[in-house]
mmCIF file of C-alpha atoms in Angstrom:
data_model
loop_
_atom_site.group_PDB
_atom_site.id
_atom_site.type_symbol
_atom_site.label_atom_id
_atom_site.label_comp_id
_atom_site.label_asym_id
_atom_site.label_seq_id
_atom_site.Cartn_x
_atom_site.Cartn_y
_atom_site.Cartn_z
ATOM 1 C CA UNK A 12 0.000 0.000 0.000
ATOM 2 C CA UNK A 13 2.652 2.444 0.713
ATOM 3 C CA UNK A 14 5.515 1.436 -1.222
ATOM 4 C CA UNK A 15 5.597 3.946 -3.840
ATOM 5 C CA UNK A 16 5.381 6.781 -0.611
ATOM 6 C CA UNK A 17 8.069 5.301 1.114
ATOM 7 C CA UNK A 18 10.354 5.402 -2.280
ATOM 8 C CA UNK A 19 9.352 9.027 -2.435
ATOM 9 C CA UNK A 20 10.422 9.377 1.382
ATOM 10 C CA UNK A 21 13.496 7.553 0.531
ATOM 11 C CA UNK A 22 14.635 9.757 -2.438
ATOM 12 C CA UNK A 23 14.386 13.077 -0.462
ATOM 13 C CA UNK A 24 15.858 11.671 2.682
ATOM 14 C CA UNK A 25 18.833 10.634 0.895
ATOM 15 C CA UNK A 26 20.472 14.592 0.620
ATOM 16 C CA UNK A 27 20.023 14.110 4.251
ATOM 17 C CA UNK A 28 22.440 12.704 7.185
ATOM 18 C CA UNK A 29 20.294 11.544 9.961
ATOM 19 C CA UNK A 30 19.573 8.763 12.372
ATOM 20 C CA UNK A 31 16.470 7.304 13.161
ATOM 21 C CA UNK A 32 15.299 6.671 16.912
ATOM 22 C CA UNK A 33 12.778 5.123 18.392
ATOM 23 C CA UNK A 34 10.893 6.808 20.440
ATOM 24 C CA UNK A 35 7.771 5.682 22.991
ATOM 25 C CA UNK A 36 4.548 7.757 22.379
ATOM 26 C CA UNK A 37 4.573 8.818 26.644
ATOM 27 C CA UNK A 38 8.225 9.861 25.588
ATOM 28 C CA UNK A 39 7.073 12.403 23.356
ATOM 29 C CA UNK A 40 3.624 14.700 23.053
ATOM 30 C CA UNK A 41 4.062 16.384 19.684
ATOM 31 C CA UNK A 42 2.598 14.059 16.771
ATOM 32 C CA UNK A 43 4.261 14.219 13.228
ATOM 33 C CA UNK A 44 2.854 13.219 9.915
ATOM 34 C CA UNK A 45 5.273 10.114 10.154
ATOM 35 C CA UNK A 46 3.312 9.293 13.132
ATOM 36 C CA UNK A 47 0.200 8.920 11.947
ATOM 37 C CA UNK A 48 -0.071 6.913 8.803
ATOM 38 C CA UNK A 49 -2.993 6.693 6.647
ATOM 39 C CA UNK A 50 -5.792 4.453 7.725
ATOM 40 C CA UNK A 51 -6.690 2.082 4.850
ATOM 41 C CA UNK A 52 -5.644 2.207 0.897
ATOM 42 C CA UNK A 53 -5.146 5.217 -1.140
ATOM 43 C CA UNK A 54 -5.305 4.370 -3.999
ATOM 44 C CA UNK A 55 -5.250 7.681 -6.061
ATOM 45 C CA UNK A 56 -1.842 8.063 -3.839
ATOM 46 C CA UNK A 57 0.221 4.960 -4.798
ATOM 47 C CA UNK A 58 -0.713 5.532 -8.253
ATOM 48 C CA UNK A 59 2.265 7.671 -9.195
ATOM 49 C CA UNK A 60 5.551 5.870 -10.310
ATOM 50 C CA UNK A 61 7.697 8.442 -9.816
ATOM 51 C CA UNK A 62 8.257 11.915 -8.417
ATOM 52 C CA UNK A 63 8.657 14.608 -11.592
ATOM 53 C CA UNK A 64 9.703 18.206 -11.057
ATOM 54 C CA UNK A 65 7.224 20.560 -12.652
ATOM 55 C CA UNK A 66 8.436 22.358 -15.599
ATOM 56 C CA UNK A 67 5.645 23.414 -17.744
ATOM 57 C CA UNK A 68 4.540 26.874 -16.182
ATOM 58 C CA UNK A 69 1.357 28.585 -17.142
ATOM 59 C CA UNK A 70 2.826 32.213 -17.076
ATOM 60 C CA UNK A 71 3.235 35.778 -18.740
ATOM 61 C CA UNK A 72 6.043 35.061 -19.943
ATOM 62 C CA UNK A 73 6.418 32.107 -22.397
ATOM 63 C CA UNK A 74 8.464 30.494 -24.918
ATOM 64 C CA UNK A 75 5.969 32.427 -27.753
ATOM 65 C CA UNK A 76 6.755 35.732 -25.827
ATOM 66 C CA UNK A 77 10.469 35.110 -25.499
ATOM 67 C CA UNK A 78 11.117 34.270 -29.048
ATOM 68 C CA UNK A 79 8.848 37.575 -30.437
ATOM 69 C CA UNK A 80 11.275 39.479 -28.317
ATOM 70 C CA UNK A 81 14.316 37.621 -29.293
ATOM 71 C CA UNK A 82 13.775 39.101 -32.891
ATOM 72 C CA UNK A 83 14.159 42.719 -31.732
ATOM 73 C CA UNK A 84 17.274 42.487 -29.510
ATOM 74 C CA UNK A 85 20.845 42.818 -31.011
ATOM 75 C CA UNK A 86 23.014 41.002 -28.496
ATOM 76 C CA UNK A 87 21.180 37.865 -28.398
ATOM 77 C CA UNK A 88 20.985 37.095 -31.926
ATOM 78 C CA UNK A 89 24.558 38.131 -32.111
ATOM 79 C CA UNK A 90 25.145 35.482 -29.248
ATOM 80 C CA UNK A 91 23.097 33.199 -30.920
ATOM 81 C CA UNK A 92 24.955 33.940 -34.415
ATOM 82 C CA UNK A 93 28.612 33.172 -32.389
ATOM 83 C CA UNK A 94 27.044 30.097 -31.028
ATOM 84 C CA UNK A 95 25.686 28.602 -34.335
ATOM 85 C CA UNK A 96 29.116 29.624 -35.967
ATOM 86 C CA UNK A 97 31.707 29.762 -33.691
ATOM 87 C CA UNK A 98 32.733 32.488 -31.086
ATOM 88 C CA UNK A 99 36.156 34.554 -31.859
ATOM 89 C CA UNK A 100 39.233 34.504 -30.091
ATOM 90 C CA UNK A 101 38.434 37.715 -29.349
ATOM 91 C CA UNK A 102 35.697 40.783 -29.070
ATOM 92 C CA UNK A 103 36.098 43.480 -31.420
ATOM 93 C CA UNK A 104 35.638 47.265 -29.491
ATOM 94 C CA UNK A 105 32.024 47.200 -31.454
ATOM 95 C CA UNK A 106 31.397 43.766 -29.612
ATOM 96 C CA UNK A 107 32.353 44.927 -26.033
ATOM 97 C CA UNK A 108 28.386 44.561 -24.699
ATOM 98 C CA UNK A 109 28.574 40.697 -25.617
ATOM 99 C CA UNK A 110 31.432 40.106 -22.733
ATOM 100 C CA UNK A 111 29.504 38.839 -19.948
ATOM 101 C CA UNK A 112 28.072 36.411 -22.533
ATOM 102 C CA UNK A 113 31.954 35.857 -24.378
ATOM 103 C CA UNK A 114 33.265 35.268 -20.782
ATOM 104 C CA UNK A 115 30.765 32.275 -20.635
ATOM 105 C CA UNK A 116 31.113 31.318 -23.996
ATOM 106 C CA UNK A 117 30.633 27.749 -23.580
ATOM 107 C CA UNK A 118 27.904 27.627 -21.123
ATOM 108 C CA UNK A 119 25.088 28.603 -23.822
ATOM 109 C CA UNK A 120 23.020 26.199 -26.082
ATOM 110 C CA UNK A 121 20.373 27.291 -27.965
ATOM 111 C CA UNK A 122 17.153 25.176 -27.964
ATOM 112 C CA UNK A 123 13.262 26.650 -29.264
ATOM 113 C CA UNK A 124 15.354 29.251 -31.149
ATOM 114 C CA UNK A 125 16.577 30.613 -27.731
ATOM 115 C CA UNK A 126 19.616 30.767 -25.721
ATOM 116 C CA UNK A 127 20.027 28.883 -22.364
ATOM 117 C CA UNK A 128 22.611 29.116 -20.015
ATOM 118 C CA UNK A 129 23.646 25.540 -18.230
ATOM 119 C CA UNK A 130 25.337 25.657 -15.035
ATOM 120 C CA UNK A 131 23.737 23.750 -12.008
ATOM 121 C CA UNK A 132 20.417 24.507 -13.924
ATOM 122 C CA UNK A 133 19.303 25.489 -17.564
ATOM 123 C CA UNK A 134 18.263 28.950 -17.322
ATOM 124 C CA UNK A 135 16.617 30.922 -20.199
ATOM 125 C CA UNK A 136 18.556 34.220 -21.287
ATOM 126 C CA UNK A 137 15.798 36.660 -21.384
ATOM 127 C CA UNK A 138 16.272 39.556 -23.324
ATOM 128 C CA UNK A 139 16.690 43.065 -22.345
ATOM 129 C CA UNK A 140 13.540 44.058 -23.319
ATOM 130 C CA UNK A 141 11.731 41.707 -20.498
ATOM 131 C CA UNK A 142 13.951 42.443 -17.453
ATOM 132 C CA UNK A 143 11.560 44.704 -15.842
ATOM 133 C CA UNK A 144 8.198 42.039 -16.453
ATOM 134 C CA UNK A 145 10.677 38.748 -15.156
ATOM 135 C CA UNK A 146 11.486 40.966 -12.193
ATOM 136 C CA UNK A 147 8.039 41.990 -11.355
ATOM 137 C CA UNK A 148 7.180 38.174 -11.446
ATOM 138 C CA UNK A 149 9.842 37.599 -9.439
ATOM 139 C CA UNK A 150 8.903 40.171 -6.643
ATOM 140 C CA UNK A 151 5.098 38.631 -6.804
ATOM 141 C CA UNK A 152 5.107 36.958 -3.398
ATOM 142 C CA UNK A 153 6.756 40.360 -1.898
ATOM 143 C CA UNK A 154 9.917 38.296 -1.460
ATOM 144 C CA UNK A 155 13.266 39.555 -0.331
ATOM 145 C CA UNK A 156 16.900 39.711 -2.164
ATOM 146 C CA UNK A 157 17.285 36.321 -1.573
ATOM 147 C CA UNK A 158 14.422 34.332 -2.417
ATOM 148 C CA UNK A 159 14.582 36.252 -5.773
ATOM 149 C CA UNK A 160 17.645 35.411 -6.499
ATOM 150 C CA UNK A 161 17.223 32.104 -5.684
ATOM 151 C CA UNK A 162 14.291 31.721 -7.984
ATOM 152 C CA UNK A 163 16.078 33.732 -10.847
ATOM 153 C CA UNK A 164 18.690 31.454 -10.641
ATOM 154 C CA UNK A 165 16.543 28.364 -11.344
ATOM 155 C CA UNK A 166 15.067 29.850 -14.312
ATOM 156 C CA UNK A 167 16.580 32.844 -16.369
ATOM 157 C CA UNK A 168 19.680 34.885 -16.313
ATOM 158 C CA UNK A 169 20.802 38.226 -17.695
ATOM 159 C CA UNK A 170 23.720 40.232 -16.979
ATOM 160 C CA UNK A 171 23.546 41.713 -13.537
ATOM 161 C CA UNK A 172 20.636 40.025 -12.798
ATOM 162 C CA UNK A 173 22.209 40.241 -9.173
ATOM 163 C CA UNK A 174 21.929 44.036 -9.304
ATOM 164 C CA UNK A 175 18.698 44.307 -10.839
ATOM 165 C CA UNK A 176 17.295 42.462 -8.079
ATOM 166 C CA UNK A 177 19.105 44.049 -5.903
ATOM 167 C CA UNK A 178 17.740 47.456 -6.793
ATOM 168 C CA UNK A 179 14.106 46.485 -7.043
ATOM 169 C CA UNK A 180 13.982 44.574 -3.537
ATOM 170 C CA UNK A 181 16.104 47.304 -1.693
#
């Protein structure tokens, strides 16, 4: 009945060091959900194989959206041209506003016509002109420097992203 749970349990426990006790219920009064396990089958429960990350996202911004703005900035397709083709030794002086990109030259793929960086995470390069509408979806739950940067680095990038954040959240 609960295997499929106790997998689940099992996969997010193991990022974790611990040691299990036992412990008599008159040795403790607080009750935790590991305490009290379900009474009878649930089925609609054990149904799911696995555990999946969600990443289709029912937002503003989209993959439409990003590529119709794609179209209008100069840096990105010139990223995307060096990508395609190959990136120079060097910049040229006209090419100096592609250096943050140059000095992670072979971090970026391009995938639905857009760039991605890949680090830890594959993180969507959104252009310049949607900084201000990822930001204000970023600040939605009223979040501080932190949190935002934390979700901004799961899911886009930009240069001085930091900042930006920075300056809205201060």
């Amino acid at each position: 009945m609960s295997t499929h749970r106790l997998q689940r349990w099992a996969i997010i426990w193991m990022s974790y060091q611990f040691e299990i006790q036992y412990r008599r219920t008159a040795d403790h009064s607080n009750a935790d959900a590991l305490s009290h396990l379900s009474c009878g089958p649930d089925p609609e429960f054990d149904k799911f194989k696995c555990c999946h990350q969600q990443e289709n996202y029912d937002t503003p911004i989209n993959v439409e959206l990003l590529q119709q703005h794609y179209k209008d900035d100069r840096v990105l397709n010139r990223v995307k041209t060096f990508i395609l083709e190959r990136w120079p030794s060097k910049l040229s002086s006209c090419d100096m506003d592609l250096l943050p990109f140059f000095r992670r030259k072979y971090a970026f793929i391009i995938q639905n016509n857009l760039v991605y960086l890949q680090s830890n995470v594959t993180q969507v390069v959104v252009p310049n002109s949607l900084h201000q509408s990822v930001l204000k979806l970023l600040h939605e739950g009223h979040w501080g420097v932190v949190k935002m940067k934390q979700l901004a680095r799961q899911h886009c990038w930009w240069h001085q992203i930091d900042d930006d954040i920075e300056k809205l959240a201060a």
